[in-house]
Coordinates of C-alpha atoms in Angstrom, one line a residue:
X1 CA 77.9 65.2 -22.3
X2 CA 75.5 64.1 -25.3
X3 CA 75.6 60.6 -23.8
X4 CA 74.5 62.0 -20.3
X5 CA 71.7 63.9 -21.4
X6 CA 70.2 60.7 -24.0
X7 CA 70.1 58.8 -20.8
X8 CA 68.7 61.2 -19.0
X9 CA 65.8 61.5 -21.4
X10 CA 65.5 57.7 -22.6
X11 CA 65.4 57.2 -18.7
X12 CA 62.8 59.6 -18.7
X13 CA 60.9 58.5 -21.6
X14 CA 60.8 54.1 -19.8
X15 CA 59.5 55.8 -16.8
X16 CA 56.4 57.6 -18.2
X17 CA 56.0 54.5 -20.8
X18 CA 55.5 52.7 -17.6
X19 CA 53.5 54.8 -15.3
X20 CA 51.4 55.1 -18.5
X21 CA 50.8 51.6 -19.0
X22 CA 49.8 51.5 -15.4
X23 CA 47.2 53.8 -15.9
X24 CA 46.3 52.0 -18.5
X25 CA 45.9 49.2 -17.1
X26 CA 44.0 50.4 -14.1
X27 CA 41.5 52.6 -15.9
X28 CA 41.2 48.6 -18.2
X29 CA 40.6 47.2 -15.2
X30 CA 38.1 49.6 -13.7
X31 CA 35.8 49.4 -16.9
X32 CA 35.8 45.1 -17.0
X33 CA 34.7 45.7 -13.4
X34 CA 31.7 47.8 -14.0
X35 CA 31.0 45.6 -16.9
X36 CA 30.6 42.9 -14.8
X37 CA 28.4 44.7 -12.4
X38 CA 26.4 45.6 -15.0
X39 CA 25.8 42.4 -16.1
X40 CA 25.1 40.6 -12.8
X41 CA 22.0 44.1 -12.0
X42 CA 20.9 42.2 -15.4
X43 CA 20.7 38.8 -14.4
X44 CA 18.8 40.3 -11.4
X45 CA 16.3 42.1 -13.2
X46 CA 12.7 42.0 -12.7
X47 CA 9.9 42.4 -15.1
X48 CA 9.1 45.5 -13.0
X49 CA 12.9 46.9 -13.6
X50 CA 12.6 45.9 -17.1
X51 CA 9.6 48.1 -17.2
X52 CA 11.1 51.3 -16.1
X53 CA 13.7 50.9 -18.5
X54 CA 11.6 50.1 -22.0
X55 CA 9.0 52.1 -23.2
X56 CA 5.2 50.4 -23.4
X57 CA 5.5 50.4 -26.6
X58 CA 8.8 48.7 -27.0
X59 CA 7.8 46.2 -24.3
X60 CA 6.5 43.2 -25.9
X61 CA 3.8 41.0 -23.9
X62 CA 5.0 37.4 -24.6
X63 CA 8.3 39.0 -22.5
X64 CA 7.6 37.6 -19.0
X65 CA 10.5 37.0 -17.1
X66 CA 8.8 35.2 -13.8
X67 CA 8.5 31.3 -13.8
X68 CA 5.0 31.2 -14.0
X69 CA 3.3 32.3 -17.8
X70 CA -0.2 33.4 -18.3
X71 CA -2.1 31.4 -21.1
X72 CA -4.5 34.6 -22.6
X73 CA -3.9 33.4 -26.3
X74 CA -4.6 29.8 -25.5
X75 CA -8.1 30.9 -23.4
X76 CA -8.8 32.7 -26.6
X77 CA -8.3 29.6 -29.1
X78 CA -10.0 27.3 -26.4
X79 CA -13.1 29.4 -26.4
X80 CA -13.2 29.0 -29.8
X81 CA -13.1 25.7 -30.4
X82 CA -14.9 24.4 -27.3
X83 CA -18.2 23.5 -29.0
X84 CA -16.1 21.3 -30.9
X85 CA -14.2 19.6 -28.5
X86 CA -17.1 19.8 -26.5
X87 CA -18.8 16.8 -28.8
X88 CA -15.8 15.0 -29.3
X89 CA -14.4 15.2 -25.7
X90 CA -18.7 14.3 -24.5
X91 CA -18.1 11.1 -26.8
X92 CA -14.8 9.9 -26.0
X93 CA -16.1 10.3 -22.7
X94 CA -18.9 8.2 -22.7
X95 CA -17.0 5.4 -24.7
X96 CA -14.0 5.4 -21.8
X97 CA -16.0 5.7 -18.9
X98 CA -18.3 3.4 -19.1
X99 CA -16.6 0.5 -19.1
X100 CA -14.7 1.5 -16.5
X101 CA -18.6 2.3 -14.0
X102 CA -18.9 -0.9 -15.1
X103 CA -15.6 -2.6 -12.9
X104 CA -16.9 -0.5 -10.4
X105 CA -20.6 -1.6 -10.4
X106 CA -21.9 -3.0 -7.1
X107 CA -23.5 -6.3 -7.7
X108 CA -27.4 -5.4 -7.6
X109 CA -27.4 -3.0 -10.2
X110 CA -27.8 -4.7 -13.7
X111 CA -26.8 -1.8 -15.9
X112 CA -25.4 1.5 -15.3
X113 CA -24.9 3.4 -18.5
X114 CA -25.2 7.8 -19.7
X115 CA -28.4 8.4 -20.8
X116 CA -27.2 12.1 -21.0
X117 CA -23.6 13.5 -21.3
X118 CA -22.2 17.1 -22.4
X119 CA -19.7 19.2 -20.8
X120 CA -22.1 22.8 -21.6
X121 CA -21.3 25.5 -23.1
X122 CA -18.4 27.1 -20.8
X123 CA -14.9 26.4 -21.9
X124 CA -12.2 26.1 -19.4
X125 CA -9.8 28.8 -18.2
X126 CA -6.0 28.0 -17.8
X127 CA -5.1 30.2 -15.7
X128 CA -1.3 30.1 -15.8
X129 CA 1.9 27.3 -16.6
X130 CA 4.8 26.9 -14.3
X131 CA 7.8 25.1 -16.2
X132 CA 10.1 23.8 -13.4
X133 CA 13.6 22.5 -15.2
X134 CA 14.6 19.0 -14.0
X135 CA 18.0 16.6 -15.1
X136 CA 18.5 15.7 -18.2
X137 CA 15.7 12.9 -18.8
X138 CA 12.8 15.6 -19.0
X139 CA 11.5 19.3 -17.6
X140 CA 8.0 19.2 -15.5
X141 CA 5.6 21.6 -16.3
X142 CA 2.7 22.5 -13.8
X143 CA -0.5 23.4 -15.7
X144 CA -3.4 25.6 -13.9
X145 CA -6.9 25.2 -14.7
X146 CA -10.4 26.7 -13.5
X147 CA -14.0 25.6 -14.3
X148 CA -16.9 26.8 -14.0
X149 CA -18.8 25.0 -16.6
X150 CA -22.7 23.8 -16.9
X151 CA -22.2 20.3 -17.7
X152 CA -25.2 17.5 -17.9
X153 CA -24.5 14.5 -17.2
X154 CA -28.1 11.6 -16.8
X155 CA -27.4 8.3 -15.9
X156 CA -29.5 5.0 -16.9
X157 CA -29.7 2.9 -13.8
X158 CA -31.1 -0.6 -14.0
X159 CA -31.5 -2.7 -10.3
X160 CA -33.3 -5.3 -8.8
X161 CA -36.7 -4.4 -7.0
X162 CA -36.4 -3.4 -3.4
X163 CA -32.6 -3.2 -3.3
X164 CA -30.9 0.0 -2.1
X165 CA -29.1 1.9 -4.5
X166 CA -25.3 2.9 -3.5
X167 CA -25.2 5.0 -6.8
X168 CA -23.5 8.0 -5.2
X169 CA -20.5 6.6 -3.3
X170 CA -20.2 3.6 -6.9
X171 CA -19.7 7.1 -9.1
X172 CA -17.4 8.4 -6.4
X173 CA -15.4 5.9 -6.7
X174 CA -15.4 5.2 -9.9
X175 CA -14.3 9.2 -11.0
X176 CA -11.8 9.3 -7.9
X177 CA -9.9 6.2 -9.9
X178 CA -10.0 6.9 -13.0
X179 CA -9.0 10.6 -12.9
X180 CA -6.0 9.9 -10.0
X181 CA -5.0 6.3 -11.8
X182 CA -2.4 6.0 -13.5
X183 CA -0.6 8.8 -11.8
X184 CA 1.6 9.4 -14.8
X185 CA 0.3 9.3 -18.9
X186 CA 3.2 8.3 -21.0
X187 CA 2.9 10.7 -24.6
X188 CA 5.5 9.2 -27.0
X189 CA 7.1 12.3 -29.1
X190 CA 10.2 10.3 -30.6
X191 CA 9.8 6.6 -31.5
X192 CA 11.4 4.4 -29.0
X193 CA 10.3 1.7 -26.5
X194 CA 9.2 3.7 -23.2
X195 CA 7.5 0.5 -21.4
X196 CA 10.3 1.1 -18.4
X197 CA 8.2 4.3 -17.8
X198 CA 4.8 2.5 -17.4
X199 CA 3.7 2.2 -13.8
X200 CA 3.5 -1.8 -13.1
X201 CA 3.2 -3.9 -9.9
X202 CA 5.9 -3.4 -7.3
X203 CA 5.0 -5.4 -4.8
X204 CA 2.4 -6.7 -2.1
X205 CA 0.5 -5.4 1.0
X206 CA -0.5 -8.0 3.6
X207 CA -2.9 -6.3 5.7
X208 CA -4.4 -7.7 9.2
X209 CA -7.2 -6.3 10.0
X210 CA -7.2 -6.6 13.8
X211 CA -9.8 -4.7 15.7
X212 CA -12.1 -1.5 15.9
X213 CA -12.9 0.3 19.1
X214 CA -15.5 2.6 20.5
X215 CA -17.5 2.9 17.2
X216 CA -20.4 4.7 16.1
X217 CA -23.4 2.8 17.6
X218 CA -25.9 2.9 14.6
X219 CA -28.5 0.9 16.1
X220 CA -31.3 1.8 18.1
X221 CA -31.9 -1.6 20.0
X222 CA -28.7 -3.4 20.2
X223 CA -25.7 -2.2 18.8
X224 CA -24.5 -2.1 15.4
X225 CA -22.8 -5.2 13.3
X226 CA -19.8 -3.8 12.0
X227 CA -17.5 -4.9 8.9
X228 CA -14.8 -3.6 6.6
X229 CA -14.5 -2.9 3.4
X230 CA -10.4 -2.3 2.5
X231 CA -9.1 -1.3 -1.0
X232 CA -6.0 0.3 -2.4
X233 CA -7.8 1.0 -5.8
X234 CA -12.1 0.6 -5.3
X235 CA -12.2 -1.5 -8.2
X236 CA -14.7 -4.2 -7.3
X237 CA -12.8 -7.2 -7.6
X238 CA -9.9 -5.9 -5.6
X239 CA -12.1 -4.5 -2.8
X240 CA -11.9 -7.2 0.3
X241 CA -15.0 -7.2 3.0
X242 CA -14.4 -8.7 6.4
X243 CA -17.4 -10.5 8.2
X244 CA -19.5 -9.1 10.4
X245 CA -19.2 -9.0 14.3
X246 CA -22.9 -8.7 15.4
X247 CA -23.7 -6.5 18.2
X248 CA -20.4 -5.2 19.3
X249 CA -18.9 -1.6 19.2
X250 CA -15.3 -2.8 19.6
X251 CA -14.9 -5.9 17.3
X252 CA -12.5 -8.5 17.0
X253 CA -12.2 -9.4 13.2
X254 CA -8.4 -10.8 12.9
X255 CA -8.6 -11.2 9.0
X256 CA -5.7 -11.4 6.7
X257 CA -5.9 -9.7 3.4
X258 CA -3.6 -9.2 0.5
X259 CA -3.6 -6.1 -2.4
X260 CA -1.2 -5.5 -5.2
X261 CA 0.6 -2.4 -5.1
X262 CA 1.6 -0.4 -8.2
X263 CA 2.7 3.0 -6.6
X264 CA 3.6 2.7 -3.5
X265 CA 4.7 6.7 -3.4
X266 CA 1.2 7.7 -4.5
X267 CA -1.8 5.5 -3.3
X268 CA -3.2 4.6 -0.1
X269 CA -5.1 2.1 1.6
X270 CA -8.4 2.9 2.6
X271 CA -10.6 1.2 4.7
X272 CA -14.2 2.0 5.3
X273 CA -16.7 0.4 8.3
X274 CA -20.5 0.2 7.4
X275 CA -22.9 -1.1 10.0
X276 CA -25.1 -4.4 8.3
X277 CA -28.4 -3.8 8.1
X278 CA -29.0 -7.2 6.5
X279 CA -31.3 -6.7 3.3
X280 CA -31.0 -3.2 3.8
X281 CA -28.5 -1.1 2.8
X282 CA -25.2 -0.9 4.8
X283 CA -25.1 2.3 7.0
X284 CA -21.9 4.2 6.9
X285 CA -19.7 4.2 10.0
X286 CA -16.6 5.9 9.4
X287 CA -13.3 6.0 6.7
X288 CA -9.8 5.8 7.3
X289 CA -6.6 5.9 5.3
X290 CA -3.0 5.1 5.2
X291 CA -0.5 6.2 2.7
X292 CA 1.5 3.5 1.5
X293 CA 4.8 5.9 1.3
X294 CA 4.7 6.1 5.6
X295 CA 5.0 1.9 5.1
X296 CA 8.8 1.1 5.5
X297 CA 9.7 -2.1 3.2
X298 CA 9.8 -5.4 4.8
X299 CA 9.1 -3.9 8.5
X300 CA 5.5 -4.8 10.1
X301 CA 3.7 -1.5 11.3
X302 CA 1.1 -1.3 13.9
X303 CA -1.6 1.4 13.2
X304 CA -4.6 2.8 14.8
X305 CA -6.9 4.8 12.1
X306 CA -9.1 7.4 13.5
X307 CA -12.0 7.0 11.3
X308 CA -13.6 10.1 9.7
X309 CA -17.3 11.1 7.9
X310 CA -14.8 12.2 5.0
X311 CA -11.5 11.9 3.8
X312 CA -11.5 15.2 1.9
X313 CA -13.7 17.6 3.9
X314 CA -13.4 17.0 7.5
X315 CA -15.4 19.0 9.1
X316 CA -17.5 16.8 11.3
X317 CA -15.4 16.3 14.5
X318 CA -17.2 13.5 15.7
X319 CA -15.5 10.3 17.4
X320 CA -16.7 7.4 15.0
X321 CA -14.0 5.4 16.1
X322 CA -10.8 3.4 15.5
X323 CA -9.4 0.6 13.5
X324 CA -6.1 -1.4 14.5
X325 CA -4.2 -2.7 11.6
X326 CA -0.9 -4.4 10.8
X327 CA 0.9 -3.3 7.7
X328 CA 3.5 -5.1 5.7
X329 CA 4.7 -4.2 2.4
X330 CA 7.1 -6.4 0.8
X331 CA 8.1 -4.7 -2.9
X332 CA 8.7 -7.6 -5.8
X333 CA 11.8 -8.9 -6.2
X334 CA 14.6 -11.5 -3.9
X335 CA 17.0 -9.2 -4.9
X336 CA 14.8 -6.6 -2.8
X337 CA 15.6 -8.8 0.0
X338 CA 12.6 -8.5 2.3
X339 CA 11.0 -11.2 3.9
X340 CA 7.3 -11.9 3.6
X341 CA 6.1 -14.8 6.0
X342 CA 2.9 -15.1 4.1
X343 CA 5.6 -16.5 1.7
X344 CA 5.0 -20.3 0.9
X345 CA 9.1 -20.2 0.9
X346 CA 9.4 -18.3 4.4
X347 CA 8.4 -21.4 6.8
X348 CA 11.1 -23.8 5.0
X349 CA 13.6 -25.0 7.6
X350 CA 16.8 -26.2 6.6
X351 CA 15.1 -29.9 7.3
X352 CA 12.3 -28.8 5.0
X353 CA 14.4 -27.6 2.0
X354 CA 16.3 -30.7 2.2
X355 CA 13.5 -32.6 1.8
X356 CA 11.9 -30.7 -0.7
X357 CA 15.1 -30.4 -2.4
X358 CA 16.0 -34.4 -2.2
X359 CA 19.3 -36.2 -2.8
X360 CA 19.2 -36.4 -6.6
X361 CA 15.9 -33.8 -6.6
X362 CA 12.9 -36.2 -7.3
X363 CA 11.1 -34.8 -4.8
X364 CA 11.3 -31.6 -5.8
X365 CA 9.7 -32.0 -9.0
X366 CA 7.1 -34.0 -7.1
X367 CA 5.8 -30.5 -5.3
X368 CA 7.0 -28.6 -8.0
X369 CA 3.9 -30.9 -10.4
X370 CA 1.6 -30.6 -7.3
X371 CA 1.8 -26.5 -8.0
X372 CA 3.7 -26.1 -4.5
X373 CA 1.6 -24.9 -1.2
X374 CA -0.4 -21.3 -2.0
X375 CA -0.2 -18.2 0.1
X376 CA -3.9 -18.8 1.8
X377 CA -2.1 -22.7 2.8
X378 CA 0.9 -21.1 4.8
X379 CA 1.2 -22.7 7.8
X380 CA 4.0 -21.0 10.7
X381 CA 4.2 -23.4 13.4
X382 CA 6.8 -22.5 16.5
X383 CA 7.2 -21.7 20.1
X384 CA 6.0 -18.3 21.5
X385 CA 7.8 -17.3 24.8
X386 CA 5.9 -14.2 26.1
X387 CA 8.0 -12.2 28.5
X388 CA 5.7 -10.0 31.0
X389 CA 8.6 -7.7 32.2
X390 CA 6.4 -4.4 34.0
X391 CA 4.4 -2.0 33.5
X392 CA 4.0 1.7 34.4
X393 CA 1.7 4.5 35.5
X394 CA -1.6 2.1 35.5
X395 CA -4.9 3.7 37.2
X396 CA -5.6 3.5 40.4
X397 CA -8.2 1.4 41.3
X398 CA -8.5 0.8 44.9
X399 CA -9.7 3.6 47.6
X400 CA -6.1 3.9 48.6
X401 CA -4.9 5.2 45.6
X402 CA -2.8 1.8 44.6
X403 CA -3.5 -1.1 42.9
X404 CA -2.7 -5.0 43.1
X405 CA -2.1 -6.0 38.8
X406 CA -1.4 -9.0 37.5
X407 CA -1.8 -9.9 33.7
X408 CA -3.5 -12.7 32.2
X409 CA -1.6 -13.8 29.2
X410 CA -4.2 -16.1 26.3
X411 CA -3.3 -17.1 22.7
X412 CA -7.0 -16.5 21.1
X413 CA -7.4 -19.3 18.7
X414 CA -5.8 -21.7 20.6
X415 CA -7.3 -20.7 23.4
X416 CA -4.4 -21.1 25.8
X417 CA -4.1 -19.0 29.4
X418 CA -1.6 -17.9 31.7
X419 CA -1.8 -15.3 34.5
X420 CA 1.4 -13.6 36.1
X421 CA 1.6 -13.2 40.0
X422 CA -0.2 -10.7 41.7
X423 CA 2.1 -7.6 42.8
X424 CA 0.2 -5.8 45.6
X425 CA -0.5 -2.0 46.0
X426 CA 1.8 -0.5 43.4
X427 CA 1.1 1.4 40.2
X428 CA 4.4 0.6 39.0
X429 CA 4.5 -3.8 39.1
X430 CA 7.6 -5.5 38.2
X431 CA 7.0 -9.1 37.0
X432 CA 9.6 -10.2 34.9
X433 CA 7.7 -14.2 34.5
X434 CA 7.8 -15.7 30.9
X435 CA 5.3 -18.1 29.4
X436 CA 5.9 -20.0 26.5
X437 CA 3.0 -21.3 23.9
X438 CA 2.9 -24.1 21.3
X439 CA 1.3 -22.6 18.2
X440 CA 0.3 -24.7 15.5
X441 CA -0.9 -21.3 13.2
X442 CA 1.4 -17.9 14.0
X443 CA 0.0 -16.2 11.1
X444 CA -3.8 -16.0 12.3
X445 CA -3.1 -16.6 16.0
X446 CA -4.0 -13.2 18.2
X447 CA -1.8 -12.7 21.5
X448 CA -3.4 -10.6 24.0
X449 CA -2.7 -9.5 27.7
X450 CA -5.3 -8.1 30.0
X451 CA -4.4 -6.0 32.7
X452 CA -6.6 -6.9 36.4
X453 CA -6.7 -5.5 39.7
X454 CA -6.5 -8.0 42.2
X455 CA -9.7 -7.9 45.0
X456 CA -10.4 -10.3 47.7
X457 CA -13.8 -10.0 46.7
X458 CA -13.4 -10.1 43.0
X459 CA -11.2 -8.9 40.3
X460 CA -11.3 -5.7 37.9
X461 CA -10.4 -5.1 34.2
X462 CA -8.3 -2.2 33.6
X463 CA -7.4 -2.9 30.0
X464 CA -5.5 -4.9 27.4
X465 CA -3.0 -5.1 24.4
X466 CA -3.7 -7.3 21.4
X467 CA -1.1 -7.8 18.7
X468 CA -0.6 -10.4 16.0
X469 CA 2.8 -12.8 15.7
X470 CA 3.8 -11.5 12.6
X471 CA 6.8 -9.1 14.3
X472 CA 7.9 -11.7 16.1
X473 CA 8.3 -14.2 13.4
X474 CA 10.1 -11.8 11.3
X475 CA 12.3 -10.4 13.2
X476 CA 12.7 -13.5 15.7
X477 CA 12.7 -11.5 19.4
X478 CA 12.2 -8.2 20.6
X479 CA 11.7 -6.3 23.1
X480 CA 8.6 -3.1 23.7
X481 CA 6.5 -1.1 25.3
X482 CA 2.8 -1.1 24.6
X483 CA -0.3 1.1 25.7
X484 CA -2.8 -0.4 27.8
X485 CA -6.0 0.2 25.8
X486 CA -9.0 0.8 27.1
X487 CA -7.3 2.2 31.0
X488 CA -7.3 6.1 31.6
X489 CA -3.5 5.2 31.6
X490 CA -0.8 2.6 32.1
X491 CA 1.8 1.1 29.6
X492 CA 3.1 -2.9 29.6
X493 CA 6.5 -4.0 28.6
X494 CA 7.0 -7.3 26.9
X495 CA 9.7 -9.6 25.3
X496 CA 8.6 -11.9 22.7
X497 CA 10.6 -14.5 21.4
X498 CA 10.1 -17.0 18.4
X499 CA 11.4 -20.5 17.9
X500 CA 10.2 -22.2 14.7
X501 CA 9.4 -26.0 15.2
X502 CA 10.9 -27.9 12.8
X503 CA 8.3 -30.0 10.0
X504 CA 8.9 -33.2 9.7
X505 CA 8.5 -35.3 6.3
X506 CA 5.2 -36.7 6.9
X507 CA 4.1 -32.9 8.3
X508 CA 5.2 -31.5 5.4
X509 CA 3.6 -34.1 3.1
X510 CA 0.3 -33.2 4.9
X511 CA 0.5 -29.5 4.9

């Protein structure tokens, strides 16, 4: 009987150990639970639920938890010490500017120095700091400033009698530079070699400056003499002019020019068209700009730049014009391996390097003495076959409604012409003819097609295309469609093809 009833209660005593435990357990469970909600309404708390739960006077505040921090204390110490830095900041100034007014003084001024300089008595306001955490190499931090200060700045100018001063657009420049270049100031904090950081050349822009249409006519008799002025940095002996068309709205300039590029994520290539006045000062036409990040590496673009009064403030909508330009950037490097046919290396055939190269390499070392040909010296010689294949939607031009096309098809410098057949009464001509061309220069040669209507009593223009070789040397043959400029509408499609003609020895000796 004893044994039955100590069962009985040690059975008993395991089941409420158990069922305790549980409870336990559950009630252990619950609590690590709310703990953890707890803690994640903290991680999501504001500065304004912070406020409800501290006091003022227990809320400290430097305690900001928002990503961007207000600088009061450091507005106070500025204020303080601004008459100081005021002299030494007005000094440095002067000593670090004006060297650099003087890269960017225009020829016909003979000095250009601060007669005056202070930055006034205002101090600047930061008005807040964003810290935005990066990787491992570094954190950014975003710094906000406002100024409404009374500075004085006098300059000295010193020019030749009778010769227009271009003071405001030389300063311009010169401040747009120097504040946006370098794009990045390297501080060293630990000792170390940070050189890698240093923004350096990366490569070359070869620029073609093609053609302008439809500019501003600045001219009362006549019409205006246009020319470009193209820089990637304005300082004055990287700034390339073109020469001047005379009399003509919608020049023809076909100039190659070449610019080193240091950024090519940050700076642009602008390009600004003045009308000659001869010994007068140039009058301003229009500006235009590309950024150099839009440029894929080693891949020709064609562009059309609508040119503006100003890049910044644009608000004068008036048409002032176009530019057409050809873009090729080709970053440093043959491990890069883009191809740059303004390369003295590009044109080499296999016959050429052979030569050059020589059985036991004597000849090589010949060139190699003579300094090798230079970039201007490039020479591409091949065969162009021009595909006319159609074109589409062209204006109508005859009473009916229709029109009879045919395209005449001319190498500029050369000065070779070929015309398709005529296609009567259609908007929509099918051609499919090719012509082929000898071209003794493809990197300055101009291929343009004009579009005529067919008359028995004459002919009419409704337009043309004009593009440079430099695709089609690169890239060998393709096939596109290009707008008609200067028709109300009407596209052309084309097939070019390029066959280099192989250099002989005594070519190559001459070249």
């Amino acid at each position: 009987m004893s044994f039955y009833i100590g069962f009985f209660f040690g059975f008993a005593l395991g089941i409420a150990l158990i069922v305790g435990f549980a409870r336990y357990e559950n009630i252990r469970s619950r609590r690590r639970s709310d703990l953890a909600t707890t803690i994640a309404a903290f991680a999501r708390m504001t500065v304004h639920d912070s406020r409800k739960i501290l006091p003022a006077e227990f809320y400290p505040s430097w305690v900001v938890f928002s990503q961007r921090q207000k600088l009061t204390w450091l507005n106070v110490q500025l204020e303080k010490i601004w008459p100081y830095v005021n002299e030494a900041a007005s000094e440095l100034i002067r000593s670090s500017v004006e060297p650099i007014l003087e890269q960017y003084r225009p020829i016909v001024l003979s000095s250009l120095k601060f007669s005056k300089l202070t930055l006034g008595t205002v101090a600047p306001q930061f008005t807040g700091v964003s810290i935005i955490e990066g990787d491992a190499k570094g954190i950014t931090m975003e710094l906000e400033m406002q100024w409404d200060g009374n500075p004085n700045i006098e300059l000295d100018v010193k020019t030749k009698v009778g010769v227009g001063l271009p003071i405001q657009e030389t300063i311009r420049d010169a401040i747009e530079d120097s504040i946006t270049w370098p794009v990045r100031q390297i501080i060293t904090i630990l000792p170390g070699d940070y050189s890698d950081l240093e923004l350096k050349p990366v490569g070359t822009l070869d620029v073609k400056l093609i053609q302008a249409k439809g500019l501003t006519n600045k001219d009362i008799v006549g019409k205006s003499d246009p020319y470009a002025v193209l820089f990637i940095r304005p300082l004055r002996d990287r700034m390339k002019n073109s020469k001047t068309i005379n009399n003509q709205l919608n020049p023809i300039w076909n100039e190659h020019f070449e610019f080193i590029v240091e950024d090519a994520s940050t700076q642009y290539l602008t390009v600004r068209v003045f009308d000659d006045e001869g010994v007068q000062a140039s009058e301003f036409i229009g500006v235009g700009q590309v950024a150099l990040k839009d440029l894929e590496p080693g891949k020709v673009k064609d562009v059309w730049l609508k040119l503006v009064k100003d890049l910044v403030i644009q608000r004068d909508k008036k048409d002032r014009g176009q530019v057409h330009l050809e873009l090729l950037y080709c970053p440093f490097g043959t491990e890069s391996g883009f191809m740059n046919p303004y390369d003295p290396n590009f044109r080499l055939t296999l016959l050429e390097k052979a030569l050059q190269t020589g059985i036991d390499g004597t000849e090589a070392a010949d060139i190699s003495k003579s300094g090798g040909p230079k970039k201007k010296d490039v020479i591409v010689r091949g065969v162009l076959s021009v595909t006319v294949i159609a074109a589409e939607n062209l204006p109508a031009v005859d009473i009916m409604g229709k029109s009879d096309p045919f395209v005449v098809v001319i190498m500029k410098k050369s000065d070779q012409k070929n015309k398709t057949r005529v296609v009567n009464n259609t908007l929509n001509p099918v051609w499919n003819q090719t012509f082929d061309f000898v071209v003794e220069d493809g990197l300055h040669e101009l291929l343009i097609l004009e579009v005529w209507d067919h008359d028995t009593f004459g002919k009419d223009k409704m337009g043309r295309c004009i593009m440079t070789l430099t695709r089609v040397i690169l890239e060998g043959e393709f096939t596109d469609t290009f707008t008609i400029d200067g028709a109300k509408s009407g596209k052309l499609h084309l097939n070019l093809k390029w066959n280099p003609r192989p250099i002989f020895r005594d070519e190559l000796q001459r070249s």
